[in-house]
Amino acid sequence: MRAFLTRAIGFLLALGLPVLGQSLVVPKEVQAGRPVVLEGRDLPEGRFPLVLEGPEGQETLEVEAQKGRFQLELHPKAPGEYRIRLSLPSGALEARLTALAPTTPELTQEGLKLPWGLLPLPPGDWLGPLVQGDKVYVAQGLLVVETSLKGEAVSFHFAPARILALRPGPEALLQGDWVLPIPFPPLPFEGHGEDLKALGTLLQALNPPKPWPYFAYWTQDPASLTPEDLEAYGQDLLARGHRPELFFGQPEVARMAEVSRSLRQKDPEKALLLAQALLRYTPLFPGSLAFFKETAQYLEAQGHPAQALRFQEAEKLLRTWLPPRLSLLSPALGTLGLAYLALMLYLFLFYLPAQLKDLKPIGGYLGGFWRHPLLRLRHLHLAYASLGERVLALALFLALGLGLLLQGLDAQVRKGLFASPLDQGTLRTQKAQDWLRTLPSTPEVKALLGYALLSEAPKEARDLLREASLPFALALRGDETALAQAYRKAPLEGPIRTALGLGQDPWGAREPGPSVRTLYQALLQVELKRLLEDPFRGFLHLSTPLPEGVKPWAFVGFWLLLLYHLLTFLLPRRRTPVPPSWALGVRLLVPGSLGFSAGLGLVLLLLFAYGLLALLERKGPTLLILAYGLHLLGLALSLRRSA
């Protein structure tokens, strides 16, 4: 009996074991909206109905078990309880799961809390999170961090200016009411030094993958940049519209030059790499010509004449991109000013006896202005001068006035040329475009604006370029006739030669564009136009060494003195003789006085003025002595001939 019961129990257990092993495996909790896999195990072969009941109702599916297993992907969309019932010949199997409401991304002190976990972020004033589909965006400073609700993938986007807010789109509001889509288009950097400092902290904490935008490399120590970094840095500069022909006033560029100088003894290879990168991508920066000259001298001293020659020749080409040097203008103006004063003093003293004699009947030198003012004007001291002396006085006065005007215009243009927004190495910044629109609409300004808009508004840009005849504007038109004209005007311009297949300059093939010298010439015309439209306000606006309170009086004085010079041409010359002894004494004082209307007299006068200027600047009396020596020699020969 006992043996029979044992066999019966064993038989029943054998029949029931497969039934007891059948199961449905599903997570107890899932995120609503995310797929979940249902797995059946130890099932009989065949197709069986499966019913899914949840907050959205009931759904009947069919599954097929092969080798006792099946897998089915379910999509619980709404939060709540879900019941799964699988009908089998041996009975029904059930399983339950709970769909949780989606977790809203949240910024915490540790980072960004997401459905899949925590994305660590460095501390700071993070903006966001902005959820767009399954993407999540947070931002700080110049950096946007993009991640997903589904996984741990992270992307980084660098903004060209500080981010103020994130908006649906996704897009970002940047400093200056500037809205850009995310990912950001490759635009020039328009931020500030504090933005770069904050970006450097973020880069150190997050270590985003390279390559970076060029301004991100500015946050690093130049000595730590690898050749790959410098190549990526330069290529990104070019891709964002920066040109080697324009000026780079950013302190980060100058810092690279200083680091290159400091590394010449410690790490010559890295110093040369930095110098080569500066020469190739940003060759015009404060002190760049001196830096490249030093680099050439250093390479030559180290036994690398070929490499030194590259820097020497490049320096010569760079000078052609810069505005003309007007270093001689200041001493020339000093010379003209002293020559004019010396001439006017000489004419006043030389003809003073004759003038006093003629003025005596009408009240004297000063009284004549009160007793007979109109008659007194006929006895101005220039009325006694010869026609040649009057012309020379007027010529010196006009040359002095034009020189001062040129100096003021030059200083005004250079002040804007090497300052924001023109010191960023590109005209394709928003600030530069806005500034160009404020200038008078000359053909040259239109050409510059057309170049600045070429990448974002090509039709408008080409219409503007057609109105100018500058070489780069002609080359950008795209037709062969204009390109040939551009070559005739600027046969040495590298981009124009490249377009014609005539070779390249050391900066390689690139789009034709303006240089610093082109900007200088265009802005000089703009300032001159402003001056002609409103001379008084234009003169007050010029950067002259005159104090602000003196400028109005100087302006009025110039026109009164010019009127005086012109008036004397209408007066007949007074023929009253000058006492010979007085004439000889006065002529001894001013070199060239024997013949101011002749070329030699003018040369001696200018030599005297320049020598006096050198003496006042403590450079020695050599030229002054030479001027007087030649003058006295000519005076002695003249007296000998007259005797």
Tab-separated table of C-alpha atoms in Angstrom, residues 183-541:
chain	number	residue	atom	x	y	z
A	183	PRO	CA	22.730	73.616	-32.365
A	184	PHE	CA	24.241	77.039	-32.979
A	185	PRO	CA	25.374	78.088	-36.464
A	186	PRO	CA	29.149	78.691	-36.831
A	187	LEU	CA	29.264	82.413	-36.028
A	188	PRO	CA	32.137	84.560	-34.709
A	189	PHE	CA	32.516	84.958	-30.963
A	190	GLU	CA	30.920	88.154	-29.603
A	191	GLY	CA	31.223	87.567	-25.869
A	192	HIS	CA	33.504	89.054	-23.226
A	193	GLY	CA	36.489	88.060	-21.143
A	194	GLU	CA	34.378	87.047	-18.140
A	195	ASP	CA	32.379	84.714	-20.405
A	196	LEU	CA	35.583	82.941	-21.435
A	197	LYS	CA	36.672	82.652	-17.816
A	198	ALA	CA	33.371	80.975	-16.887
A	199	LEU	CA	33.610	78.710	-19.935
A	200	GLY	CA	37.079	77.570	-18.890
A	201	THR	CA	35.679	76.401	-15.539
A	202	LEU	CA	32.926	74.429	-17.285
A	203	LEU	CA	35.361	72.837	-19.724
A	204	GLN	CA	37.581	71.717	-16.870
A	205	ALA	CA	34.621	70.129	-15.055
A	206	LEU	CA	32.762	68.562	-18.001
A	207	ASN	CA	35.655	67.877	-20.428
A	208	PRO	CA	33.539	67.854	-23.615
A	209	PRO	CA	35.008	66.030	-26.610
A	210	LYS	CA	37.163	67.980	-29.067
A	211	PRO	CA	37.356	69.734	-31.478
A	212	TRP	CA	36.004	72.873	-29.822
A	213	PRO	CA	35.180	76.304	-31.239
A	214	TYR	CA	38.224	78.571	-31.465
A	215	PHE	CA	37.170	80.719	-28.498
A	216	ALA	CA	37.037	77.641	-26.257
A	217	TYR	CA	40.767	77.137	-26.883
A	218	TRP	CA	41.339	80.678	-25.601
A	219	THR	CA	40.323	79.434	-22.151
A	220	GLN	CA	43.285	77.058	-22.061
A	221	ASP	CA	46.939	77.667	-21.339
A	222	PRO	CA	48.540	78.197	-24.790
A	223	ALA	CA	51.493	76.068	-23.676
A	224	SER	CA	49.133	73.078	-23.278
A	225	LEU	CA	47.733	73.219	-26.822
A	226	THR	CA	48.747	70.326	-29.068
A	227	PRO	CA	49.348	70.595	-32.832
A	228	GLU	CA	45.889	69.051	-33.320
A	229	ASP	CA	44.381	71.709	-31.040
A	230	LEU	CA	46.070	74.517	-32.963
A	231	GLU	CA	44.912	73.083	-36.290
A	232	ALA	CA	41.321	72.801	-35.043
A	233	TYR	CA	41.588	76.302	-33.582
A	234	GLY	CA	42.678	77.799	-36.880
A	235	GLN	CA	40.230	75.927	-39.074
A	236	ASP	CA	37.332	76.981	-36.857
A	237	LEU	CA	38.508	80.607	-37.051
A	238	LEU	CA	38.372	80.440	-40.839
A	239	ALA	CA	35.034	78.610	-40.859
A	240	ARG	CA	33.454	81.372	-38.749
A	241	GLY	CA	34.492	84.155	-41.136
A	242	HIS	CA	37.737	85.395	-39.595
A	243	ARG	CA	40.377	86.667	-42.027
A	244	PRO	CA	44.135	87.063	-41.683
A	245	GLU	CA	43.941	90.511	-43.364
A	246	LEU	CA	41.898	91.974	-40.503
A	247	PHE	CA	42.985	93.051	-37.046
A	248	PHE	CA	42.674	90.791	-33.980
A	249	GLY	CA	42.514	92.906	-30.843
A	250	GLN	CA	41.497	90.085	-28.499
A	251	PRO	CA	43.854	89.819	-25.517
A	252	GLU	CA	43.844	86.027	-25.881
A	253	VAL	CA	45.679	86.291	-29.221
A	254	ALA	CA	48.330	88.559	-27.739
A	255	ARG	CA	48.631	86.127	-24.814
A	256	MET	CA	49.592	83.356	-27.248
A	257	ALA	CA	52.416	85.562	-28.524
A	258	GLU	CA	53.649	86.251	-24.986
A	259	VAL	CA	53.631	82.545	-24.144
A	260	SER	CA	55.527	81.810	-27.362
A	261	ARG	CA	58.192	84.344	-26.307
A	262	SER	CA	58.499	82.815	-22.848
A	263	LEU	CA	58.856	79.268	-24.246
A	264	ARG	CA	61.752	79.989	-26.629
A	265	GLN	CA	64.309	78.739	-24.126
A	266	LYS	CA	62.245	76.137	-22.245
A	267	ASP	CA	60.351	74.535	-25.153
A	268	PRO	CA	61.510	75.857	-28.548
A	269	GLU	CA	59.278	73.444	-30.461
A	270	LYS	CA	56.089	74.596	-28.741
A	271	ALA	CA	57.160	78.258	-29.078
A	272	LEU	CA	57.551	77.777	-32.828
A	273	LEU	CA	54.178	76.001	-33.099
A	274	LEU	CA	52.425	78.908	-31.413
A	275	ALA	CA	54.249	81.462	-33.584
A	276	GLN	CA	53.335	79.534	-36.736
A	277	ALA	CA	49.675	79.344	-35.677
A	278	LEU	CA	49.633	83.097	-35.018
A	279	LEU	CA	51.219	83.823	-38.386
A	280	ARG	CA	48.859	81.501	-40.251
A	281	TYR	CA	45.524	82.446	-38.683
A	282	THR	CA	45.773	85.732	-36.733
A	283	PRO	CA	48.827	87.587	-38.068
A	284	LEU	CA	47.625	91.126	-37.273
A	285	PHE	CA	47.410	91.788	-33.538
A	286	PRO	CA	48.953	94.437	-31.245
A	287	GLY	CA	52.714	94.222	-31.693
A	288	SER	CA	52.493	91.404	-34.238
A	289	LEU	CA	55.106	92.782	-36.651
A	290	ALA	CA	57.625	93.187	-33.849
A	291	PHE	CA	56.812	89.660	-32.615
A	292	PHE	CA	57.360	88.075	-36.021
A	293	LYS	CA	60.583	90.045	-36.482
A	294	GLU	CA	61.822	88.767	-33.102
A	295	THR	CA	60.817	85.231	-34.055
A	296	ALA	CA	62.762	85.464	-37.318
A	297	GLN	CA	65.841	86.738	-35.505
A	298	TYR	CA	65.529	83.960	-32.915
A	299	LEU	CA	65.223	81.247	-35.588
A	300	GLU	CA	68.198	82.627	-37.488
A	301	ALA	CA	70.279	82.638	-34.302
A	302	GLN	CA	69.255	79.022	-33.672
A	303	GLY	CA	70.452	77.940	-37.118
A	304	HIS	CA	67.112	77.811	-38.959
A	305	PRO	CA	67.514	80.405	-41.744
A	306	ALA	CA	64.777	78.911	-43.953
A	307	GLN	CA	62.158	79.117	-41.219
A	308	ALA	CA	63.347	82.614	-40.327
A	309	LEU	CA	62.964	83.674	-43.960
A	310	ARG	CA	59.317	82.630	-43.893
A	311	PHE	CA	58.591	85.015	-41.021
A	312	GLN	CA	60.654	87.804	-42.605
A	313	GLU	CA	58.840	87.632	-45.940
A	314	ALA	CA	55.457	87.316	-44.266
A	315	GLU	CA	56.195	90.443	-42.232
A	316	LYS	CA	56.791	92.401	-45.444
A	317	LEU	CA	53.424	91.299	-46.828
A	318	LEU	CA	51.667	92.117	-43.574
A	319	ARG	CA	52.835	95.726	-43.815
A	320	THR	CA	50.929	96.067	-47.104
A	321	TRP	CA	47.706	95.114	-45.283
A	322	LEU	CA	48.104	97.808	-42.635
A	323	PRO	CA	47.231	101.516	-42.975
A	324	PRO	CA	49.986	103.779	-44.336
A	325	ARG	CA	52.497	104.920	-41.748
A	326	LEU	CA	52.127	108.623	-40.985
A	327	SER	CA	54.908	108.798	-38.430
A	328	LEU	CA	56.528	111.657	-40.376
A	329	LEU	CA	53.348	113.732	-40.303
A	330	SER	CA	53.947	115.191	-36.831
A	331	PRO	CA	57.477	116.497	-37.529
A	332	ALA	CA	56.303	117.725	-40.941
A	333	LEU	CA	53.514	119.707	-39.294
A	334	GLY	CA	55.956	121.122	-36.755
A	335	THR	CA	58.275	122.152	-39.564
A	336	LEU	CA	55.459	123.775	-41.567
A	337	GLY	CA	54.169	125.589	-38.486
A	338	LEU	CA	57.572	127.031	-37.598
A	339	ALA	CA	58.279	127.923	-41.232
A	340	TYR	CA	54.945	129.753	-41.502
A	341	LEU	CA	55.528	131.657	-38.274
A	342	ALA	CA	59.084	132.545	-39.321
A	343	LEU	CA	57.893	133.767	-42.711
A	344	MET	CA	55.061	135.864	-41.262
A	345	LEU	CA	57.395	137.344	-38.625
A	346	TYR	CA	59.974	138.157	-41.274
A	347	LEU	CA	57.409	139.855	-43.546
A	348	PHE	CA	56.026	141.819	-40.606
A	349	LEU	CA	59.443	143.058	-39.466
A	350	PHE	CA	60.880	143.610	-42.947
A	351	TYR	CA	58.067	145.876	-44.132
A	352	LEU	CA	57.313	147.479	-40.737
A	353	PRO	CA	59.205	150.809	-41.360
A	354	ALA	CA	57.435	151.309	-44.683
A	355	GLN	CA	54.092	150.379	-43.151
A	356	LEU	CA	54.518	152.809	-40.230
A	357	LYS	CA	55.461	155.610	-42.596
A	358	ASP	CA	52.320	155.105	-44.693
A	359	LEU	CA	50.056	154.736	-41.629
A	360	LYS	CA	51.241	157.901	-39.903
A	361	PRO	CA	48.895	160.255	-41.819
A	362	ILE	CA	45.789	158.162	-40.957
A	363	GLY	CA	46.372	157.653	-37.218
A	364	GLY	CA	49.272	155.195	-36.903
A	365	TYR	CA	49.490	151.449	-36.677
A	366	LEU	CA	46.619	151.005	-34.175
A	367	GLY	CA	44.835	154.316	-34.431
A	368	GLY	CA	44.206	153.787	-38.099
A	369	PHE	CA	41.693	151.030	-37.267
A	370	TRP	CA	39.561	153.621	-35.408
A	371	ARG	CA	39.975	156.716	-37.583
A	372	HIS	CA	39.974	155.164	-41.073
A	373	PRO	CA	39.207	151.401	-40.782
A	374	LEU	CA	38.667	150.758	-44.500
A	375	LEU	CA	41.772	152.696	-45.444
A	376	ARG	CA	43.692	150.839	-42.739
A	377	LEU	CA	42.880	147.513	-44.426
A	378	ARG	CA	44.777	148.707	-47.508
A	379	HIS	CA	47.922	148.893	-45.380
A	380	LEU	CA	48.014	145.302	-44.064
A	381	HIS	CA	51.585	144.113	-43.844
A	382	LEU	CA	51.067	141.459	-46.558
A	383	ALA	CA	50.065	144.303	-48.898
A	384	TYR	CA	53.746	145.301	-48.903
A	385	ALA	CA	54.919	141.760	-49.750
A	386	SER	CA	55.649	140.648	-53.277
A	387	LEU	CA	53.279	138.285	-55.109
A	388	GLY	CA	55.687	135.392	-54.584
A	389	GLU	CA	55.857	136.057	-50.840
A	390	ARG	CA	52.061	136.213	-50.594
A	391	VAL	CA	51.686	132.948	-52.509
A	392	LEU	CA	54.315	131.275	-50.323
A	393	ALA	CA	52.596	132.451	-47.134
A	394	LEU	CA	49.228	131.162	-48.376
A	395	ALA	CA	50.751	127.862	-49.528
A	396	LEU	CA	52.418	127.269	-46.151
A	397	PHE	CA	49.198	128.160	-44.347
A	398	LEU	CA	47.087	125.813	-46.487
A	399	ALA	CA	49.671	123.033	-46.200
A	400	LEU	CA	49.667	123.434	-42.436
A	401	GLY	CA	45.852	123.441	-42.305
A	402	LEU	CA	45.537	120.396	-44.572
A	403	GLY	CA	48.216	118.578	-42.595
A	404	LEU	CA	46.412	119.237	-39.318
A	405	LEU	CA	43.176	118.084	-40.934
A	406	LEU	CA	44.821	114.892	-42.184
A	407	GLN	CA	46.290	114.256	-38.742
A	408	GLY	CA	42.874	114.665	-37.128
A	409	LEU	CA	41.149	112.444	-39.681
A	410	ASP	CA	43.863	109.810	-39.368
A	411	ALA	CA	43.659	109.767	-35.573
A	412	GLN	CA	39.862	109.551	-35.687
A	413	VAL	CA	39.914	106.644	-38.146
A	414	ARG	CA	42.622	104.715	-36.308
A	415	LYS	CA	40.730	105.138	-33.046
A	416	GLY	CA	37.791	103.229	-34.532
A	417	LEU	CA	39.851	100.909	-36.715
A	418	PHE	CA	41.603	99.194	-33.821
A	419	ALA	CA	38.637	99.140	-31.444
A	420	SER	CA	35.382	97.207	-31.217
A	421	PRO	CA	33.648	96.113	-33.399
A	422	LEU	CA	36.439	96.256	-36.029
A	423	ASP	CA	39.118	94.559	-33.891
A	424	GLN	CA	37.609	91.060	-33.956
A	425	GLY	CA	39.331	89.789	-37.101
A	426	THR	CA	36.020	89.704	-39.011
A	427	LEU	CA	33.217	91.932	-40.246
A	428	ARG	CA	30.651	89.147	-39.961
A	429	THR	CA	29.708	89.832	-36.363
A	430	GLN	CA	26.294	91.282	-35.604
A	431	LYS	CA	27.897	94.319	-33.962
A	432	ALA	CA	30.057	95.040	-37.022
A	433	GLN	CA	27.087	94.758	-39.378
A	434	ASP	CA	24.965	97.056	-37.218
A	435	TRP	CA	27.826	99.555	-37.043
A	436	LEU	CA	28.359	99.542	-40.806
A	437	ARG	CA	24.669	100.333	-41.307
A	438	THR	CA	25.095	103.518	-39.259
A	439	LEU	CA	27.790	104.920	-41.589
A	440	PRO	CA	27.081	107.213	-44.559
A	441	SER	CA	26.079	105.171	-47.570
A	442	THR	CA	29.217	105.545	-49.693
A	443	PRO	CA	30.128	102.898	-52.299
A	444	GLU	CA	33.028	101.756	-50.122
A	445	VAL	CA	30.803	101.305	-47.069
A	446	LYS	CA	28.271	99.412	-49.190
A	447	ALA	CA	31.056	97.070	-50.322
A	448	LEU	CA	32.096	96.403	-46.734
A	449	LEU	CA	28.495	95.744	-45.700
A	450	GLY	CA	28.008	93.494	-48.725
A	451	TYR	CA	31.013	91.437	-47.715
A	452	ALA	CA	29.758	91.236	-44.115
A	453	LEU	CA	26.333	89.967	-45.276
A	454	LEU	CA	27.579	87.609	-47.984
A	455	SER	CA	27.141	84.395	-45.992
A	456	GLU	CA	23.696	85.123	-44.496
A	457	ALA	CA	22.049	87.311	-47.170
A	458	PRO	CA	23.856	86.627	-50.467
A	459	LYS	CA	21.334	88.396	-52.735
A	460	GLU	CA	21.403	91.646	-50.754
A	461	ALA	CA	25.170	91.361	-50.430
A	462	ARG	CA	25.763	91.036	-54.171
A	463	ASP	CA	23.543	94.049	-54.862
A	464	LEU	CA	25.696	96.080	-52.480
A	465	LEU	CA	28.958	94.777	-53.944
A	466	ARG	CA	27.926	95.886	-57.461
A	467	GLU	CA	27.973	99.534	-56.376
A	468	ALA	CA	31.677	99.588	-55.439
A	469	SER	CA	34.880	99.280	-57.441
A	470	LEU	CA	37.169	98.090	-54.642
A	471	PRO	CA	39.284	95.099	-55.741
A	472	PHE	CA	37.749	92.624	-53.289
A	473	ALA	CA	34.213	93.748	-54.265
A	474	LEU	CA	35.001	93.212	-57.953
A	475	ALA	CA	36.468	89.774	-57.233
A	476	LEU	CA	33.378	88.729	-55.239
A	477	ARG	CA	30.973	89.506	-58.086
A	478	GLY	CA	31.811	86.205	-59.727
A	479	ASP	CA	32.159	87.244	-63.379
A	480	GLU	CA	35.407	87.147	-65.329
A	481	THR	CA	35.331	90.803	-66.393
A	482	ALA	CA	35.092	92.033	-62.804
A	483	LEU	CA	37.785	89.581	-61.695
A	484	ALA	CA	40.144	90.873	-64.384
A	485	GLN	CA	39.477	94.448	-63.248
A	486	ALA	CA	40.197	93.426	-59.662
A	487	TYR	CA	43.545	91.952	-60.728
A	488	ARG	CA	44.526	95.130	-62.590
A	489	LYS	CA	43.793	97.191	-59.467
A	490	ALA	CA	45.460	94.810	-56.991
A	491	PRO	CA	47.777	92.377	-58.838
A	492	LEU	CA	49.499	91.252	-55.610
A	493	GLU	CA	46.371	90.310	-53.617
A	494	GLY	CA	46.595	86.607	-52.755
A	495	PRO	CA	42.864	85.728	-52.981
A	496	ILE	CA	42.570	87.437	-56.382
A	497	ARG	CA	45.654	85.648	-57.720
A	498	THR	CA	44.256	82.359	-56.414
A	499	ALA	CA	40.929	82.951	-58.200
A	500	LEU	CA	42.841	83.504	-61.451
A	501	GLY	CA	45.103	80.495	-60.911
A	502	LEU	CA	48.217	82.670	-60.601
A	503	GLY	CA	49.428	81.299	-57.262
A	504	GLN	CA	48.781	81.954	-53.607
A	505	ASP	CA	50.276	83.989	-50.818
A	506	PRO	CA	51.455	82.338	-47.558
A	507	TRP	CA	47.876	82.318	-46.200
A	508	GLY	CA	46.549	80.020	-48.921
A	509	ALA	CA	43.317	80.008	-50.916
A	510	ARG	CA	40.516	82.036	-49.372
A	511	GLU	CA	37.597	84.248	-50.209
A	512	PRO	CA	38.480	87.785	-51.397
A	513	GLY	CA	37.818	90.324	-48.691
A	514	PRO	CA	38.901	93.663	-47.238
A	515	SER	CA	42.159	94.270	-45.405
A	516	VAL	CA	42.839	96.702	-42.574
A	517	ARG	CA	44.147	99.172	-45.166
A	518	THR	CA	40.900	98.883	-47.149
A	519	LEU	CA	38.927	99.630	-43.995
A	520	TYR	CA	41.200	102.593	-43.278
A	521	GLN	CA	40.664	104.100	-46.718
A	522	ALA	CA	36.891	103.605	-46.553
A	523	LEU	CA	36.597	105.112	-43.081
A	524	LEU	CA	38.850	108.025	-44.043
A	525	GLN	CA	36.423	108.878	-46.838
A	526	VAL	CA	33.519	108.552	-44.394
A	527	GLU	CA	35.101	110.987	-41.940
A	528	LEU	CA	35.954	113.401	-44.764
A	529	LYS	CA	32.347	113.273	-45.994
A	530	ARG	CA	31.070	114.013	-42.496
A	531	LEU	CA	33.474	116.940	-42.264
A	532	LEU	CA	32.339	118.385	-45.597
A	533	GLU	CA	28.660	117.996	-44.705
A	534	ASP	CA	29.064	119.874	-41.421
A	535	PRO	CA	32.549	121.438	-41.166
A	536	PHE	CA	32.098	122.917	-37.699
A	537	ARG	CA	30.721	119.796	-36.016
A	538	GLY	CA	33.066	117.622	-38.048
A	539	PHE	CA	36.090	119.601	-36.845
A	540	LEU	CA	34.948	119.366	-33.225
A	541	HIS	CA	34.512	115.613	-33.720
